[in-house]
Short mmCIF file of C-alpha atoms in Angstrom, two decimals:
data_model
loop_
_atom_site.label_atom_id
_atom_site.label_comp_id
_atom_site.label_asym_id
_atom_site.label_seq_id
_atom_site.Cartn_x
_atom_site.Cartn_y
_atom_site.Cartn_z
CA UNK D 1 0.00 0.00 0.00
CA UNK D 2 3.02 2.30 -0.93
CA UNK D 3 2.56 5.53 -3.75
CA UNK D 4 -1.37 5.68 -3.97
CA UNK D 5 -3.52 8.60 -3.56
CA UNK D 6 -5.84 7.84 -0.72
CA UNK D 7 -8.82 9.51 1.22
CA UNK D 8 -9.28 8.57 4.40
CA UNK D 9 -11.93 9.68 6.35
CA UNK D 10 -11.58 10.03 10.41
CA UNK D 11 -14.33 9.06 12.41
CA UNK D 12 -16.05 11.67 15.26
CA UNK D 13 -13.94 9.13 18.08
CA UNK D 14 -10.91 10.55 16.17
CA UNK D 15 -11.34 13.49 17.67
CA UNK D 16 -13.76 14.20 20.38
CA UNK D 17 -15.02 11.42 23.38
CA UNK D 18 -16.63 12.93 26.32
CA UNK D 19 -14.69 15.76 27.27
CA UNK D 20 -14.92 18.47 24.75
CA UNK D 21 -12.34 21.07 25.90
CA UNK D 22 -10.25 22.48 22.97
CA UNK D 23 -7.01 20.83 25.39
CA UNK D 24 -9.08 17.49 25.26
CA UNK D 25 -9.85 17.56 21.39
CA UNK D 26 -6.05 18.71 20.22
CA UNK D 27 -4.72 15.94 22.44
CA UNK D 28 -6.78 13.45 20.56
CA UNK D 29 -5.90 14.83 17.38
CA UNK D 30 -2.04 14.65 18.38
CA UNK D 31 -2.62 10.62 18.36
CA UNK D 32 -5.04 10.41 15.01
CA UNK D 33 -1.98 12.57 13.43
CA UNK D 34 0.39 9.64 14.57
CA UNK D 35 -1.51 6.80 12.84
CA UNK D 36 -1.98 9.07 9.69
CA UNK D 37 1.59 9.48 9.48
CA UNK D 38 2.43 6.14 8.81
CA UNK D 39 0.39 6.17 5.81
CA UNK D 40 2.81 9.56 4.76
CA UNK D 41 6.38 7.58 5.71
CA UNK D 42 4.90 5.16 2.90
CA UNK D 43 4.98 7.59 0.27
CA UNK D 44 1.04 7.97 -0.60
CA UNK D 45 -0.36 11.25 -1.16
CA UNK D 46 -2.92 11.80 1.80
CA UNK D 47 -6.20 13.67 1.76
CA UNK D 48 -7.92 13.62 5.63
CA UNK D 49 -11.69 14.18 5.97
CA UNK D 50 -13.54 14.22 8.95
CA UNK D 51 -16.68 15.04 11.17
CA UNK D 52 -17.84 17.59 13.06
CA UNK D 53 -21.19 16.40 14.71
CA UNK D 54 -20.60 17.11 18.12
CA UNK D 55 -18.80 20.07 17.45
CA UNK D 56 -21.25 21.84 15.68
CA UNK D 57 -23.85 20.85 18.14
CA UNK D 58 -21.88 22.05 20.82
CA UNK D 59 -21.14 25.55 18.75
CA UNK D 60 -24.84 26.09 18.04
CA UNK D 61 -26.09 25.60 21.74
CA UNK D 62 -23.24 28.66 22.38
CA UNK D 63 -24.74 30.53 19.72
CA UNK D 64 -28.16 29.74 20.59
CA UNK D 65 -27.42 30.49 24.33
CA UNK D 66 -25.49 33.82 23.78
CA UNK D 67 -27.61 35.66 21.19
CA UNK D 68 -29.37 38.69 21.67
CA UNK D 69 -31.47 41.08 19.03
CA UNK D 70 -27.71 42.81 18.51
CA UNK D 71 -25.40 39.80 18.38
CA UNK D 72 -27.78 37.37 16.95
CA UNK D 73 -26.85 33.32 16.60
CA UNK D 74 -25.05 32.42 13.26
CA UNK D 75 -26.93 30.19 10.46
CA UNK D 76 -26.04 26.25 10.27
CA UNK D 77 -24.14 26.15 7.37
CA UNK D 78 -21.89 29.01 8.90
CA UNK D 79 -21.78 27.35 12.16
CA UNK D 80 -20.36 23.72 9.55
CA UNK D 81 -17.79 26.35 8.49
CA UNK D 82 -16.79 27.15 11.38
CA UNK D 83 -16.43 24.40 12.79
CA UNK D 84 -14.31 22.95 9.60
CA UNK D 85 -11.76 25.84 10.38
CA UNK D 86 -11.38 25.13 13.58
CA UNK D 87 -10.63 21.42 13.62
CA UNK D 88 -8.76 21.88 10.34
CA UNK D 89 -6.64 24.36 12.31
CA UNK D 90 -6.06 21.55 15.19
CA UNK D 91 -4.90 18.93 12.74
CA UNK D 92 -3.51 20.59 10.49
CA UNK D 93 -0.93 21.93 13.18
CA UNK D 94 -0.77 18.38 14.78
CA UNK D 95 0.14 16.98 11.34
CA UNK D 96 2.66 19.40 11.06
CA UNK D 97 3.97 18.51 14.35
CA UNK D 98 4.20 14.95 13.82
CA UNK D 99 5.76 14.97 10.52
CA UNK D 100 8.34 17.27 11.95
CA UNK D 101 9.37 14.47 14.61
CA UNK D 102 9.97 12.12 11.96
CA UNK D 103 11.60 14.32 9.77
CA UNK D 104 9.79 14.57 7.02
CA UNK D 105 9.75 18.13 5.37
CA UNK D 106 5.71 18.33 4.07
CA UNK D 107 3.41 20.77 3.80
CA UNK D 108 -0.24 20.50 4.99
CA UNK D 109 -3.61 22.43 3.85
CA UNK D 110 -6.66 23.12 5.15
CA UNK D 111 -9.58 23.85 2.53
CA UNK D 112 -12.91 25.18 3.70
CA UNK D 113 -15.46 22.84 1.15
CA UNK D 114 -18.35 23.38 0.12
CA UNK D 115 -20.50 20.84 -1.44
CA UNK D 116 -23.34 21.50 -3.89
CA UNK D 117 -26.94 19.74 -3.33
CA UNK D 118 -29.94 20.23 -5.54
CA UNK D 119 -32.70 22.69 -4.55
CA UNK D 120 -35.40 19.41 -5.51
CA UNK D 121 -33.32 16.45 -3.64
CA UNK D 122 -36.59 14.81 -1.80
CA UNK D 123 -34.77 15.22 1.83
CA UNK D 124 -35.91 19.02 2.02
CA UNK D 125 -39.02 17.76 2.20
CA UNK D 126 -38.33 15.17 4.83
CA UNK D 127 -35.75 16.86 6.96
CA UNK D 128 -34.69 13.66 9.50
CA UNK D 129 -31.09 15.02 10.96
CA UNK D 130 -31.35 15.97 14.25
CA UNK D 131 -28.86 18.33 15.79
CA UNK D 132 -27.96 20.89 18.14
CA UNK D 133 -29.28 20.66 21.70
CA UNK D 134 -32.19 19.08 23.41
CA UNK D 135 -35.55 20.86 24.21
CA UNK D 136 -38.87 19.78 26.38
CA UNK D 137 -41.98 18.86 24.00
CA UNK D 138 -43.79 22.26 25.03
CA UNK D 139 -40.54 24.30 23.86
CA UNK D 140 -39.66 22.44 21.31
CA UNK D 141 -43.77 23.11 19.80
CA UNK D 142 -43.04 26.34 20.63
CA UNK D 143 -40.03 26.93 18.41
CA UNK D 144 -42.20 25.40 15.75
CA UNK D 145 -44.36 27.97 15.64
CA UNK D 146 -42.10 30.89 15.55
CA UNK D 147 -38.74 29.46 13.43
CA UNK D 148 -40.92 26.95 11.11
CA UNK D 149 -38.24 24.36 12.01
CA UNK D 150 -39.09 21.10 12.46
CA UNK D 151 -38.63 19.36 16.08
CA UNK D 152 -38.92 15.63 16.89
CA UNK D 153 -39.10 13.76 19.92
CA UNK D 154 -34.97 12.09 19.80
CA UNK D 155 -34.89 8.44 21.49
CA UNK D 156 -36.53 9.93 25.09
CA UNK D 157 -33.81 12.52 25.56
CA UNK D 158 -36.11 15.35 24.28
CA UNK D 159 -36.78 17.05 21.33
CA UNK D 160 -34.07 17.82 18.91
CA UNK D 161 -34.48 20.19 15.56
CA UNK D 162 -34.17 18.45 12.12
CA UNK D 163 -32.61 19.53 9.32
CA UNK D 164 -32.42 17.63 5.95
CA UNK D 165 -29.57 15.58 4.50
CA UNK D 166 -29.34 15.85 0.82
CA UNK D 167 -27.08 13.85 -1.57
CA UNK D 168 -23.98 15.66 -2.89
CA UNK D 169 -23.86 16.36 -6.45
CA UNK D 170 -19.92 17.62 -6.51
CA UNK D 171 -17.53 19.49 -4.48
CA UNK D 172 -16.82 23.06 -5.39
CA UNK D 173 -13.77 23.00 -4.47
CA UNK D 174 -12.62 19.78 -6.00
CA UNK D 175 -10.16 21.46 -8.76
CA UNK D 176 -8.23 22.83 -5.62
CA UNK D 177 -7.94 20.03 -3.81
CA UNK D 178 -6.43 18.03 -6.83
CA UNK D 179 -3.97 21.16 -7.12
CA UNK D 180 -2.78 20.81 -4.02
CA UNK D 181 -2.52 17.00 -3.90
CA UNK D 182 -0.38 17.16 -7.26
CA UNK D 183 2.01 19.53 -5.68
CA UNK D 184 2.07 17.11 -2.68
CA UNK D 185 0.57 18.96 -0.23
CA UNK D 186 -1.11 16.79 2.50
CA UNK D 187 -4.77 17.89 2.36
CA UNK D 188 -7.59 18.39 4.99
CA UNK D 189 -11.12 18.97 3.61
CA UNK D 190 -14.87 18.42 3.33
CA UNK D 191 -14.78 18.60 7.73
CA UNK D 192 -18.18 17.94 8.70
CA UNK D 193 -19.64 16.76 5.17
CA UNK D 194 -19.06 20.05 4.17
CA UNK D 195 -20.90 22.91 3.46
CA UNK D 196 -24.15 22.77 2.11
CA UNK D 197 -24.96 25.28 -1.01
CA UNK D 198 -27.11 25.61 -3.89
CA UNK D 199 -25.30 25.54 -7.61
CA UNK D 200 -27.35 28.23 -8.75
CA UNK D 201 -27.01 30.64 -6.31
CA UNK D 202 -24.08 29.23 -3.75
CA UNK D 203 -26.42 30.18 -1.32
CA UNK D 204 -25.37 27.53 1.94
CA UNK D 205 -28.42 26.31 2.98
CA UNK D 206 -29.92 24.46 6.67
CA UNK D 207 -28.83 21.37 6.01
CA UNK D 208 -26.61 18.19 6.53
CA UNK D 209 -24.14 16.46 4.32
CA UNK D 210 -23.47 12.73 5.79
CA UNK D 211 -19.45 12.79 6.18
CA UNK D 212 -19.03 9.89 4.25
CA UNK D 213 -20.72 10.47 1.20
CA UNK D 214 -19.32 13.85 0.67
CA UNK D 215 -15.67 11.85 1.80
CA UNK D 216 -16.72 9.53 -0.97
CA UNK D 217 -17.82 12.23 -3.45
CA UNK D 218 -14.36 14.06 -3.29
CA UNK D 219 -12.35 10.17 -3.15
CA UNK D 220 -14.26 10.23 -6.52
CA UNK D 221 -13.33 13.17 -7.88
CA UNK D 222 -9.61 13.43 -6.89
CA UNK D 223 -9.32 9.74 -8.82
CA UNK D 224 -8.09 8.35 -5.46
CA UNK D 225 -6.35 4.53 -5.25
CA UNK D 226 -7.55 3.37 -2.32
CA UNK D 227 -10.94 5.67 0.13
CA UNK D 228 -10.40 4.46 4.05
CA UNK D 229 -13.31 5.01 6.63
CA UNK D 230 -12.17 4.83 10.03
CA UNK D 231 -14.68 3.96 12.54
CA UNK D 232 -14.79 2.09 16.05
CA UNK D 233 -14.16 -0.87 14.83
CA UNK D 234 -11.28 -2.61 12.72
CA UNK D 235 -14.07 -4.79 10.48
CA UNK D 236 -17.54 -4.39 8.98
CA UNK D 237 -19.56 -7.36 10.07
CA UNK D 238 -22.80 -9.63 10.01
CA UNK D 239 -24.72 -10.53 12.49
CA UNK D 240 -23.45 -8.01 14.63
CA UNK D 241 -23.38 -8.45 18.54
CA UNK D 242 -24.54 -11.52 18.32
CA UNK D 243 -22.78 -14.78 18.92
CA UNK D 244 -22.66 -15.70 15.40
CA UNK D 245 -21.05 -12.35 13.94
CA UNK D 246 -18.73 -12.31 11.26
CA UNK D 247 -16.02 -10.14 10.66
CA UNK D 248 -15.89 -9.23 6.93
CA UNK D 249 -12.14 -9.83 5.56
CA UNK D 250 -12.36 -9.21 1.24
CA UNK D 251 -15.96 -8.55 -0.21
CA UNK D 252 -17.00 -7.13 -2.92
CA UNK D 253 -19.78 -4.79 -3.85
CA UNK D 254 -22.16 -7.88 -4.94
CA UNK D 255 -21.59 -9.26 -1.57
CA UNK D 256 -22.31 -6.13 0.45
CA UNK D 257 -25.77 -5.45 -1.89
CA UNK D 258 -26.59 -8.97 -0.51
CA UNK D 259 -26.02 -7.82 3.13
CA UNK D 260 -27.86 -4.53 2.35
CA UNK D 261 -30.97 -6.29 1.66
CA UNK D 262 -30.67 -9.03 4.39
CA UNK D 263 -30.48 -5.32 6.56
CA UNK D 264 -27.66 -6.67 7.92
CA UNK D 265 -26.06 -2.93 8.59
CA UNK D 266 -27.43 -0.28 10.95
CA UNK D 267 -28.56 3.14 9.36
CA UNK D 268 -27.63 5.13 11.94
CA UNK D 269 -24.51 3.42 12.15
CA UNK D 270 -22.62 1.11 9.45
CA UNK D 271 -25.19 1.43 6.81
CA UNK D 272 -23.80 4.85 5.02
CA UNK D 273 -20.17 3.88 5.15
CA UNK D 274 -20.56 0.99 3.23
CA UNK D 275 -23.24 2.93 0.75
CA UNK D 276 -20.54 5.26 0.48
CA UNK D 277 -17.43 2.20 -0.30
CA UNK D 278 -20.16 0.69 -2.70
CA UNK D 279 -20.33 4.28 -4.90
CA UNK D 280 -16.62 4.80 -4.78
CA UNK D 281 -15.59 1.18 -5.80
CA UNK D 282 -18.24 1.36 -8.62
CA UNK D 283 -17.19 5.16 -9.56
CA UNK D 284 -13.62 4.45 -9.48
CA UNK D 285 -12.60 1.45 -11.39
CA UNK D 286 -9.75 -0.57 -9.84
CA UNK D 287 -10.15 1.70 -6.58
CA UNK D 288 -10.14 -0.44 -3.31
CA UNK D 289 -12.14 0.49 -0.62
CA UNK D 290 -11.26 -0.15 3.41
CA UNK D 291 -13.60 0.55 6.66
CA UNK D 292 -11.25 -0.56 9.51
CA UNK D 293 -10.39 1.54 12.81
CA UNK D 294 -8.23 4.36 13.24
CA UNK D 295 -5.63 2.07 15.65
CA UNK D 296 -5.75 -0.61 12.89
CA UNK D 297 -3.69 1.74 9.96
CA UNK D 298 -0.63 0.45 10.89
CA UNK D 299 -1.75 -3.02 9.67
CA UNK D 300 -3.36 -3.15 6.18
CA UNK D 301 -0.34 -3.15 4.41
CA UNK D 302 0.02 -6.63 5.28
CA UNK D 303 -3.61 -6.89 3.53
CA UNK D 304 -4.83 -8.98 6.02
CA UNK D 305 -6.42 -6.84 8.57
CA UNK D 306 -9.88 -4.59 7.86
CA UNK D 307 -12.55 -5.19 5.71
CA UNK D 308 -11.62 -4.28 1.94
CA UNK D 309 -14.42 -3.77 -0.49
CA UNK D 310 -13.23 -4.39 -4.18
CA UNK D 311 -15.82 -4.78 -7.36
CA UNK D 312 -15.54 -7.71 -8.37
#
């Protein structure tokens, strides 16, 4: 797994857990750097998505909390851009940091990306994201009445807003990430799905890009060798928690439209990632997909470790 161009695309435990102190999040990000590098000391050209969930939660209950008629809170798709900078800014620094203790002379990037949607994708009309922070059934009606948001009633923790999640149609920034890559510039982009906007106007709009469709999207469009989600756990599996699950080694995409329809893969969960491997594979002919753990990097080049999706 030496000299490819590869996406790889860091899961939320990559950089936040429970504490969510700017000290707490860079020190994560100073170990996620550590595994990335090894990919780097092989010689592939790196570009590093990642998510911003609970960061952009935790941003709009500030904004929410601190706004008055004068200062009032910031939009969602500003808050997603925010929120890219700032954890760009972290790892882009703790890449820096890490390359420089093992000597290796490379720049790194951070691009703020925005990712086109269509004004008619069906999810505007079924917005099913929830974010931001929890409200009691009377205020969350409330706030129905006077934003003309939508509110639902989140696994008996409260009510959460909902925003919609459309498909992404391309990255606008696409042209400069392949720029960069081509001069060898380690790349950070598309943080949190990226940015939400419509082609015809680049207006950003309320809404939600899933992390690793948009990570898929610009995998696609950069021609990368090889798209790696990092999750929880080193292998995508059947049965899972039970006491017959299997860990998947090799499959290919036939294989995982078999599991798909057995619903062998949550949607909250496992179900997206491997929706996303299936487009890339199929998109990007000879391109090998893994979903493995961020821990586990340091042992697919032996090819034996991780789930790797291939077409055929």
């Amino acid at each position: 797994m030496k000299n490819k161009r590869i996406v790889v695309a860091l899961g939320g435990n990559a950089i936040l857990s429970k504490d969510a102190s700017a000290e707490a999040q860079q020190a994560a990000l100073a170990k996620t750097a550590k595994h990335l590098v090894t990919l780097i000391k092989q010689g592939n050209q790196l570009i590093i998505t990642h998510g911003n969930g609970p960061q952009v939660g935790n941003l709009l209950i500030q904004q929410q909390e601190g706004a008055t008629e004068s200062n009032p809170a910031m939009p969602l798709d500003t808050c997603v851009a925010m929120t890219q900078g700032s954890l760009g800014y972290w790892l882009q620094n703790a890449l820096l940091k890490e390359l420089e203790n093992e000597g290796i002379d490379q720049p790194v990037a951070t691009v703020l990306t925005q990712v086109i949607v269509s004004e008619d994708d069906p999810a505007f009309d079924h917005p099913a994201k929830p974010i931001g922070p929890f409200f009691s059934e009377s205020e969350a009606k409330l706030m129905m009445v006077e934003t003309d948001s939508v509110y639902r009633e989140d696994a008996g923790r409260g009510w959460r807003k909902v925003v919609p999640s459309p498909k992404p149609l391309t990255i606008q920034e696409h042209q400069v990430i392949n720029t960069l890559i081509e001069n060898n510039i380690i790349t950070i982009a598309g943080g949190g799905g990226g940015v939400p906007i419509l082609a015809e106007s680049y207006r950003g709009v309320e809404a939600v890009i899933d992390k690793d469709l948009a990570s898929e999207k610009i995998a696609e469009l950069v021609a990368a060798d090889m798209f790696i989600i990092l999750t929880s756990v080193t292998h995508v599996a059947i049965n899972y928690g039970q006491s017959n699950q299997i860990d998947l080694g090799r499959v290919t995409v036939a294989n995982l439209d078999e599991y798909i329809k057995d619903k062998q893969f949550s949607p909250g969960s496992m179900l997206p990632k491997v929706e996303a491997m299936i487009e890339f594979v199929k998109a990007c002919d000879g391109g090998q997909g893994i979903i493995t753990s961020l821990e586990n990097i340091g042992n697919l080049d032996n090819g034996l470790s991780g789930t790797f999706i291939t077409l055929d």
